[in-house]
């Protein structure tokens, strides 16, 4: 099972995974908010419960790739002149679908209600089969 740990202001998710050559490694993933960390922990727990070892390995590799890209972007941003700084626009929620909302809502609700892995799976299956199959790609605001 994945472990959640706070170190200073960083929220960490720690879990074991196997490399392609069979070695067991431990992956530490760092997030700036508790929400992001708990969503990731829930996802990793789901993969581990269903014994999706290849998906766990893929998730660890994707995180490592994402972090290396973030480091490169941060380094480039530090070296840019102040007038070249990117502008940050507010997130546009008018195009959000039911599926996007459910993907964010379920891990938060599961943590708040302290779901067991089986309860989480039940909610996930009900969402996928009954709600998202009909409304998943529809825009909420429309």
PDB file of C-alpha atoms in Angstrom:
ATOM      1  CA  UNK A   1       0.000   0.000   0.000  1.00  0.00           C
ATOM      2  CA  UNK A   2       1.112   3.547  -0.641  1.00  0.00           C
ATOM      3  CA  UNK A   3       2.038   5.730   2.294  1.00  0.00           C
ATOM      4  CA  UNK A   4       1.248   9.408   2.770  1.00  0.00           C
ATOM      5  CA  UNK A   5       3.777  11.512   4.662  1.00  0.00           C
ATOM      6  CA  UNK A   6       4.190  15.243   5.298  1.00  0.00           C
ATOM      7  CA  UNK A   7       7.730  16.609   5.425  1.00  0.00           C
ATOM      8  CA  UNK A   8       7.846  20.336   6.054  1.00  0.00           C
ATOM      9  CA  UNK A   9       5.447  21.848   3.529  1.00  0.00           C
ATOM     10  CA  UNK A  10       5.753  18.948   1.065  1.00  0.00           C
ATOM     11  CA  UNK A  11       3.162  16.177   0.837  1.00  0.00           C
ATOM     12  CA  UNK A  12       4.729  12.862  -0.171  1.00  0.00           C
ATOM     13  CA  UNK A  13       3.347   9.598  -1.488  1.00  0.00           C
ATOM     14  CA  UNK A  14       5.695   6.623  -1.085  1.00  0.00           C
ATOM     15  CA  UNK A  15       5.150   3.251  -2.705  1.00  0.00           C
ATOM     16  CA  UNK A  16       7.156   0.251  -3.937  1.00  0.00           C
ATOM     17  CA  UNK A  17       7.251  -0.830  -7.576  1.00  0.00           C
ATOM     18  CA  UNK A  18       9.173  -3.288  -9.733  1.00  0.00           C
ATOM     19  CA  UNK A  19      11.425  -2.194 -12.561  1.00  0.00           C
ATOM     20  CA  UNK A  20      11.420  -4.047 -15.875  1.00  0.00           C
ATOM     21  CA  UNK A  21      14.419  -6.117 -14.765  1.00  0.00           C
ATOM     22  CA  UNK A  22      12.535  -7.235 -11.617  1.00  0.00           C
ATOM     23  CA  UNK A  23      14.209  -5.035  -8.996  1.00  0.00           C
ATOM     24  CA  UNK A  24      12.000  -3.593  -6.269  1.00  0.00           C
ATOM     25  CA  UNK A  25      12.337   0.181  -5.979  1.00  0.00           C
ATOM     26  CA  UNK A  26      10.704   2.728  -3.735  1.00  0.00           C
ATOM     27  CA  UNK A  27       9.123   5.761  -5.395  1.00  0.00           C
ATOM     28  CA  UNK A  28       8.800   9.066  -3.513  1.00  0.00           C
ATOM     29  CA  UNK A  29       6.443  11.528  -5.139  1.00  0.00           C
ATOM     30  CA  UNK A  30       6.194  15.076  -3.831  1.00  0.00           C
ATOM     31  CA  UNK A  31       3.123  17.309  -4.159  1.00  0.00           C
ATOM     32  CA  UNK A  32       2.467  20.844  -2.994  1.00  0.00           C
ATOM     33  CA  UNK A  33      -1.051  20.175  -1.685  1.00  0.00           C
ATOM     34  CA  UNK A  34      -2.616  17.451   0.410  1.00  0.00           C
ATOM     35  CA  UNK A  35      -5.371  17.026  -2.159  1.00  0.00           C
ATOM     36  CA  UNK A  36      -2.969  16.162  -4.980  1.00  0.00           C
ATOM     37  CA  UNK A  37      -1.080  13.743  -2.752  1.00  0.00           C
ATOM     38  CA  UNK A  38      -4.227  11.993  -1.529  1.00  0.00           C
ATOM     39  CA  UNK A  39      -5.579  11.654  -5.071  1.00  0.00           C
ATOM     40  CA  UNK A  40      -2.310  10.038  -6.146  1.00  0.00           C
ATOM     41  CA  UNK A  41      -2.215   7.778  -3.066  1.00  0.00           C
ATOM     42  CA  UNK A  42      -5.763   6.609  -3.777  1.00  0.00           C
ATOM     43  CA  UNK A  43      -4.859   5.856  -7.391  1.00  0.00           C
ATOM     44  CA  UNK A  44      -1.715   3.900  -6.421  1.00  0.00           C
ATOM     45  CA  UNK A  45      -3.668   1.968  -3.758  1.00  0.00           C
ATOM     46  CA  UNK A  46      -6.230   1.071  -6.416  1.00  0.00           C
ATOM     47  CA  UNK A  47      -3.503  -0.198  -8.770  1.00  0.00           C
ATOM     48  CA  UNK A  48      -1.857  -2.187  -5.980  1.00  0.00           C
ATOM     49  CA  UNK A  49      -5.158  -3.707  -4.819  1.00  0.00           C
ATOM     50  CA  UNK A  50      -5.891  -4.890  -8.356  1.00  0.00           C
ATOM     51  CA  UNK A  51      -2.293  -6.058  -8.820  1.00  0.00           C
ATOM     52  CA  UNK A  52      -1.683  -3.931 -11.890  1.00  0.00           C
ATOM     53  CA  UNK A  53       2.103  -4.058 -11.546  1.00  0.00           C
ATOM     54  CA  UNK A  54       2.743  -2.842 -15.078  1.00  0.00           C
ATOM     55  CA  UNK A  55       0.483   0.187 -14.497  1.00  0.00           C
ATOM     56  CA  UNK A  56       2.310   1.016 -11.242  1.00  0.00           C
ATOM     57  CA  UNK A  57       5.630   0.838 -13.075  1.00  0.00           C
ATOM     58  CA  UNK A  58       4.201   3.073 -15.812  1.00  0.00           C
ATOM     59  CA  UNK A  59       2.855   5.550 -13.220  1.00  0.00           C
ATOM     60  CA  UNK A  60       6.264   5.794 -11.543  1.00  0.00           C
ATOM     61  CA  UNK A  61       7.988   6.397 -14.887  1.00  0.00           C
ATOM     62  CA  UNK A  62       5.444   9.058 -15.871  1.00  0.00           C
ATOM     63  CA  UNK A  63       5.952  10.877 -12.568  1.00  0.00           C
ATOM     64  CA  UNK A  64       9.733  10.810 -13.000  1.00  0.00           C
ATOM     65  CA  UNK A  65       9.376  12.208 -16.527  1.00  0.00           C
ATOM     66  CA  UNK A  66       6.938  14.888 -15.368  1.00  0.00           C
ATOM     67  CA  UNK A  67       9.276  15.997 -12.568  1.00  0.00           C
ATOM     68  CA  UNK A  68      12.250  16.253 -14.919  1.00  0.00           C
ATOM     69  CA  UNK A  69      10.213  18.445 -17.298  1.00  0.00           C
ATOM     70  CA  UNK A  70       9.065  20.622 -14.372  1.00  0.00           C
ATOM     71  CA  UNK A  71      12.672  21.057 -13.273  1.00  0.00           C
ATOM     72  CA  UNK A  72      13.715  22.106 -16.788  1.00  0.00           C
ATOM     73  CA  UNK A  73      10.861  24.610 -17.023  1.00  0.00           C
ATOM     74  CA  UNK A  74      11.697  26.026 -13.588  1.00  0.00           C
ATOM     75  CA  UNK A  75      15.333  26.379 -14.590  1.00  0.00           C
ATOM     76  CA  UNK A  76      14.418  28.165 -17.821  1.00  0.00           C
ATOM     77  CA  UNK A  77      12.026  30.444 -15.949  1.00  0.00           C
ATOM     78  CA  UNK A  78      14.770  31.400 -13.486  1.00  0.00           C
ATOM     79  CA  UNK A  79      17.071  32.363 -16.347  1.00  0.00           C
ATOM     80  CA  UNK A  80      14.421  34.395 -18.248  1.00  0.00           C
ATOM     81  CA  UNK A  81      14.240  38.168 -18.025  1.00  0.00           C
ATOM     82  CA  UNK A  82      11.337  39.507 -15.881  1.00  0.00           C
ATOM     83  CA  UNK A  83       9.499  40.892 -18.921  1.00  0.00           C
ATOM     84  CA  UNK A  84       9.347  37.402 -20.453  1.00  0.00           C
ATOM     85  CA  UNK A  85       7.451  35.845 -17.529  1.00  0.00           C
ATOM     86  CA  UNK A  86       4.330  33.928 -18.598  1.00  0.00           C
ATOM     87  CA  UNK A  87       0.909  35.284 -17.682  1.00  0.00           C
ATOM     88  CA  UNK A  88      -1.411  33.035 -15.699  1.00  0.00           C
ATOM     89  CA  UNK A  89      -5.036  33.099 -16.774  1.00  0.00           C
ATOM     90  CA  UNK A  90      -7.860  31.940 -14.528  1.00  0.00           C
ATOM     91  CA  UNK A  91      -9.090  28.391 -15.133  1.00  0.00           C
ATOM     92  CA  UNK A  92     -12.135  28.271 -17.396  1.00  0.00           C
ATOM     93  CA  UNK A  93     -14.738  25.964 -15.847  1.00  0.00           C
ATOM     94  CA  UNK A  94     -17.357  26.438 -18.558  1.00  0.00           C
ATOM     95  CA  UNK A  95     -15.953  23.497 -20.525  1.00  0.00           C
ATOM     96  CA  UNK A  96     -15.607  21.023 -17.639  1.00  0.00           C
ATOM     97  CA  UNK A  97     -17.368  17.683 -18.188  1.00  0.00           C
ATOM     98  CA  UNK A  98     -19.064  15.396 -15.683  1.00  0.00           C
ATOM     99  CA  UNK A  99     -16.164  12.952 -16.102  1.00  0.00           C
ATOM    100  CA  UNK A 100     -13.560  15.592 -15.175  1.00  0.00           C
ATOM    101  CA  UNK A 101     -15.623  16.586 -12.141  1.00  0.00           C
ATOM    102  CA  UNK A 102     -16.050  12.974 -10.994  1.00  0.00           C
ATOM    103  CA  UNK A 103     -12.306  12.296 -11.330  1.00  0.00           C
ATOM    104  CA  UNK A 104     -11.599  15.116  -8.875  1.00  0.00           C
ATOM    105  CA  UNK A 105     -14.607  14.565  -6.623  1.00  0.00           C
ATOM    106  CA  UNK A 106     -14.281  10.838  -5.889  1.00  0.00           C
ATOM    107  CA  UNK A 107     -10.811  10.835  -4.221  1.00  0.00           C
ATOM    108  CA  UNK A 108     -11.755  13.861  -2.093  1.00  0.00           C
ATOM    109  CA  UNK A 109     -15.041  12.307  -1.019  1.00  0.00           C
ATOM    110  CA  UNK A 110     -13.371   8.941  -0.360  1.00  0.00           C
ATOM    111  CA  UNK A 111     -10.763  10.539   1.900  1.00  0.00           C
ATOM    112  CA  UNK A 112     -13.344  12.656   3.727  1.00  0.00           C
ATOM    113  CA  UNK A 113     -15.562   9.630   4.375  1.00  0.00           C
ATOM    114  CA  UNK A 114     -12.572   7.313   4.999  1.00  0.00           C
ATOM    115  CA  UNK A 115     -13.591   4.757   2.384  1.00  0.00           C
ATOM    116  CA  UNK A 116     -12.118   1.291   2.400  1.00  0.00           C
ATOM    117  CA  UNK A 117     -10.583   0.158  -0.910  1.00  0.00           C
ATOM    118  CA  UNK A 118     -13.695  -1.946  -1.579  1.00  0.00           C
ATOM    119  CA  UNK A 119     -16.011   1.032  -1.053  1.00  0.00           C
ATOM    120  CA  UNK A 120     -13.850   3.126  -3.361  1.00  0.00           C
ATOM    121  CA  UNK A 121     -14.047   0.402  -6.031  1.00  0.00           C
ATOM    122  CA  UNK A 122     -17.827   0.230  -5.620  1.00  0.00           C
ATOM    123  CA  UNK A 123     -18.205   3.983  -6.075  1.00  0.00           C
ATOM    124  CA  UNK A 124     -15.819   3.919  -9.046  1.00  0.00           C
ATOM    125  CA  UNK A 125     -17.754   1.080 -10.722  1.00  0.00           C
ATOM    126  CA  UNK A 126     -21.131   2.760 -10.128  1.00  0.00           C
ATOM    127  CA  UNK A 127     -19.853   6.041 -11.550  1.00  0.00           C
ATOM    128  CA  UNK A 128     -18.386   4.344 -14.609  1.00  0.00           C
ATOM    129  CA  UNK A 129     -21.370   2.097 -15.326  1.00  0.00           C
ATOM    130  CA  UNK A 130     -24.361   4.262 -14.505  1.00  0.00           C
ATOM    131  CA  UNK A 131     -23.446   7.941 -14.513  1.00  0.00           C
ATOM    132  CA  UNK A 132     -20.389   8.525 -16.671  1.00  0.00           C
ATOM    133  CA  UNK A 133     -21.563   6.128 -19.365  1.00  0.00           C
ATOM    134  CA  UNK A 134     -24.525   8.481 -19.964  1.00  0.00           C
ATOM    135  CA  UNK A 135     -23.307  11.899 -18.862  1.00  0.00           C
ATOM    136  CA  UNK A 136     -19.521  11.581 -18.850  1.00  0.00           C
ATOM    137  CA  UNK A 137     -18.739  13.672 -21.938  1.00  0.00           C
ATOM    138  CA  UNK A 138     -21.446  16.284 -21.383  1.00  0.00           C
ATOM    139  CA  UNK A 139     -20.420  19.732 -20.237  1.00  0.00           C
ATOM    140  CA  UNK A 140     -21.765  20.610 -16.780  1.00  0.00           C
ATOM    141  CA  UNK A 141     -22.263  24.324 -17.447  1.00  0.00           C
ATOM    142  CA  UNK A 142     -24.246  23.848 -20.649  1.00  0.00           C
TER     143      UNK A 142
END
